[in-house]
Amino acid sequence: MFHLTLEALNLIQERRLNCVTKASDRLKLGGGPPSKSDGLYWLYTSYSDAELRSAVPSQKKGSVAINMLAIHRENLGMICDRRVGDFRVVYNGIGGVGLKGHGGLRERILQEFRGGEGTGSLAICDTSLNDLTRWRYSYVLWSEIEHKESIQYLFLAERLETMWRLHFGWPILCAR
């Protein structure tokens, strides 16, 4: 099936930690994936568990209540503690797979920061955890993952996302 091991995939994304910045009220992804690309992404933060639990979540409709997820996962085993320097993985997901014309990986990563009505995103910039210097993101493009199947991208991407979580631990802000 996959010719890239989970460890190799993880190594790619851990070497690709990038900043998110804001200039003239626009979010920018430093070193980000091309627009309309497909792949997996990870969000890292230097915020502590206590800061996640006490966060004021975004009030946008459909956004994830960061504080409630962190509270419900307090003291659970198998929570991911993968770190790169001072940053640890708190979320991972997929972007750009599925129906064509519905955004891409770059667009989904930006959505996690700026939110959007009903998107199920973290809407980080609308929370009390909005200091972008304390966040990083990484990604692996679908084209970097060798596979033999005639592709049903969404099915395989969801499977790979879950396998990564089972292998490395469940990121604290992933709802399901």
XYZ file of C-alpha atoms in Angstrom:
176
model
C 0.000 0.000 0.000
C 2.124 2.945 1.214
C 5.829 2.951 0.438
C 6.532 5.683 2.935
C 6.588 4.563 6.545
C 4.848 6.592 9.229
C 8.265 7.391 10.678
C 9.511 8.705 7.321
C 6.338 10.745 6.820
C 6.723 12.138 10.331
C 10.355 13.022 9.673
C 9.331 15.068 6.613
C 6.758 17.048 8.556
C 8.986 17.573 11.622
C 11.707 19.057 9.394
C 9.195 21.421 7.836
C 8.088 23.532 10.807
C 6.978 26.929 9.529
C 5.705 30.171 11.009
C 2.386 31.865 10.479
C 2.560 35.660 10.389
C 0.153 38.529 10.011
C 0.885 41.559 7.846
C -1.645 44.209 6.891
C -4.376 42.074 8.469
C -3.536 39.127 6.184
C -2.243 35.800 7.405
C 0.830 34.442 5.650
C 2.248 30.943 5.732
C 6.032 30.987 5.720
C 7.324 28.228 3.430
C 3.828 26.897 2.922
C 2.430 24.367 0.481
C 1.310 25.556 -2.943
C -2.286 26.697 -3.263
C -4.845 23.994 -4.143
C -2.499 21.139 -3.188
C -3.512 17.960 -1.335
C -1.932 16.547 1.808
C -1.726 16.239 5.555
C -0.878 18.994 8.042
C 0.137 19.377 11.680
C -0.240 22.313 14.054
C 2.287 22.878 16.830
C 2.174 25.279 19.767
C 4.263 26.353 22.726
C 1.110 26.992 24.804
C 0.899 24.689 27.832
C -1.957 22.300 28.644
C -3.084 24.703 31.374
C -3.206 27.563 28.845
C -5.181 25.385 26.405
C -7.670 24.445 29.160
C -8.187 28.083 30.178
C -8.407 29.431 26.611
C -11.297 31.591 25.514
C -12.483 29.819 22.339
C -13.651 31.441 19.123
C -17.299 32.416 19.020
C -17.593 31.707 15.291
C -20.330 29.215 14.481
C -18.943 25.698 14.094
C -15.473 26.472 15.458
C -13.815 24.023 17.838
C -13.976 24.792 21.568
C -10.255 24.444 22.260
C -10.663 24.748 26.023
C -13.301 21.997 26.243
C -11.227 19.543 24.208
C -8.190 20.181 26.419
C -10.303 19.828 29.592
C -11.862 16.538 28.429
C -8.434 15.100 27.568
C -6.697 16.084 30.805
C -4.875 13.086 32.314
C -5.667 10.745 29.406
C -2.994 8.430 28.101
C -2.035 8.325 24.413
C -2.132 12.122 23.994
C 0.564 13.089 21.511
C 3.664 14.703 22.961
C 5.779 14.922 19.785
C 7.981 17.997 20.005
C 10.271 20.006 17.802
C 12.162 22.392 20.051
C 9.689 24.280 22.232
C 6.710 23.343 20.052
C 4.506 20.242 20.366
C 1.893 18.760 18.068
C -1.627 19.654 19.158
C -3.547 19.035 15.928
C -3.277 17.203 12.632
C -5.603 16.968 9.685
C -6.012 16.620 5.946
C -6.643 19.265 3.330
C -7.399 19.522 -0.344
C -8.677 15.963 -0.737
C -12.189 15.059 -1.728
C -14.354 17.046 -4.103
C -12.337 19.217 -6.461
C -12.819 22.955 -6.273
C -13.218 23.028 -2.482
C -9.937 24.596 -1.474
C -6.670 22.915 -0.764
C -4.121 22.129 1.905
C -2.791 25.706 2.149
C -6.326 27.041 2.389
C -7.251 24.543 5.133
C -4.193 25.447 7.223
C -5.094 29.143 6.970
C -8.671 28.270 7.933
C -7.424 26.732 11.198
C -6.032 30.157 12.081
C -8.652 32.543 10.730
C -11.711 30.334 11.129
C -14.817 30.418 9.041
C -18.469 29.943 9.770
C -19.257 26.248 10.114
C -15.817 24.976 9.067
C -15.004 22.988 12.196
C -11.704 24.861 12.448
C -9.830 25.946 15.564
C -10.149 29.627 14.535
C -6.953 30.318 16.503
C -6.805 34.047 15.726
C -10.238 34.512 17.342
C -9.202 32.810 20.596
C -7.142 33.968 23.566
C -4.357 31.775 22.108
C -3.828 34.170 19.201
C -0.109 34.933 19.653
C 1.128 33.608 16.305
C 4.741 33.469 17.528
C 3.592 30.545 19.688
C 2.260 28.521 16.747
C 3.900 26.562 13.936
C 2.573 24.318 11.189
C 3.997 21.603 8.974
C 2.730 19.505 6.108
C 3.347 16.618 3.750
C 1.985 16.800 0.225
C -0.004 13.851 -1.069
C 2.403 13.726 -4.022
C 5.263 13.036 -1.569
C 3.556 9.842 -0.406
C 4.141 6.949 -2.786
C 1.083 4.736 -3.170
C -0.085 2.004 -5.560
C -3.849 2.318 -5.303
C -5.980 3.972 -7.893
C -6.736 6.798 -5.579
C -9.772 7.446 -3.481
C -7.942 10.356 -1.845
C -10.336 11.064 0.998
C -10.490 7.444 2.165
C -6.712 6.976 2.051
C -5.971 10.374 3.582
C -8.334 9.732 6.486
C -6.769 6.307 7.003
C -3.242 7.729 6.985
C -4.262 10.555 9.351
C -5.691 7.993 11.811
C -2.682 5.660 11.496
C -0.354 8.563 12.346
C -2.459 9.373 15.432
C -2.507 5.758 16.584
C 1.256 5.460 16.123
C 2.408 8.795 17.601
C -0.477 9.656 19.940
C -3.716 11.574 19.584
C -3.170 15.349 19.266
C -4.949 17.029 22.170
C -7.071 19.328 19.970
C -8.291 16.673 17.521
C -11.960 16.035 18.196
C -12.255 12.717 16.362
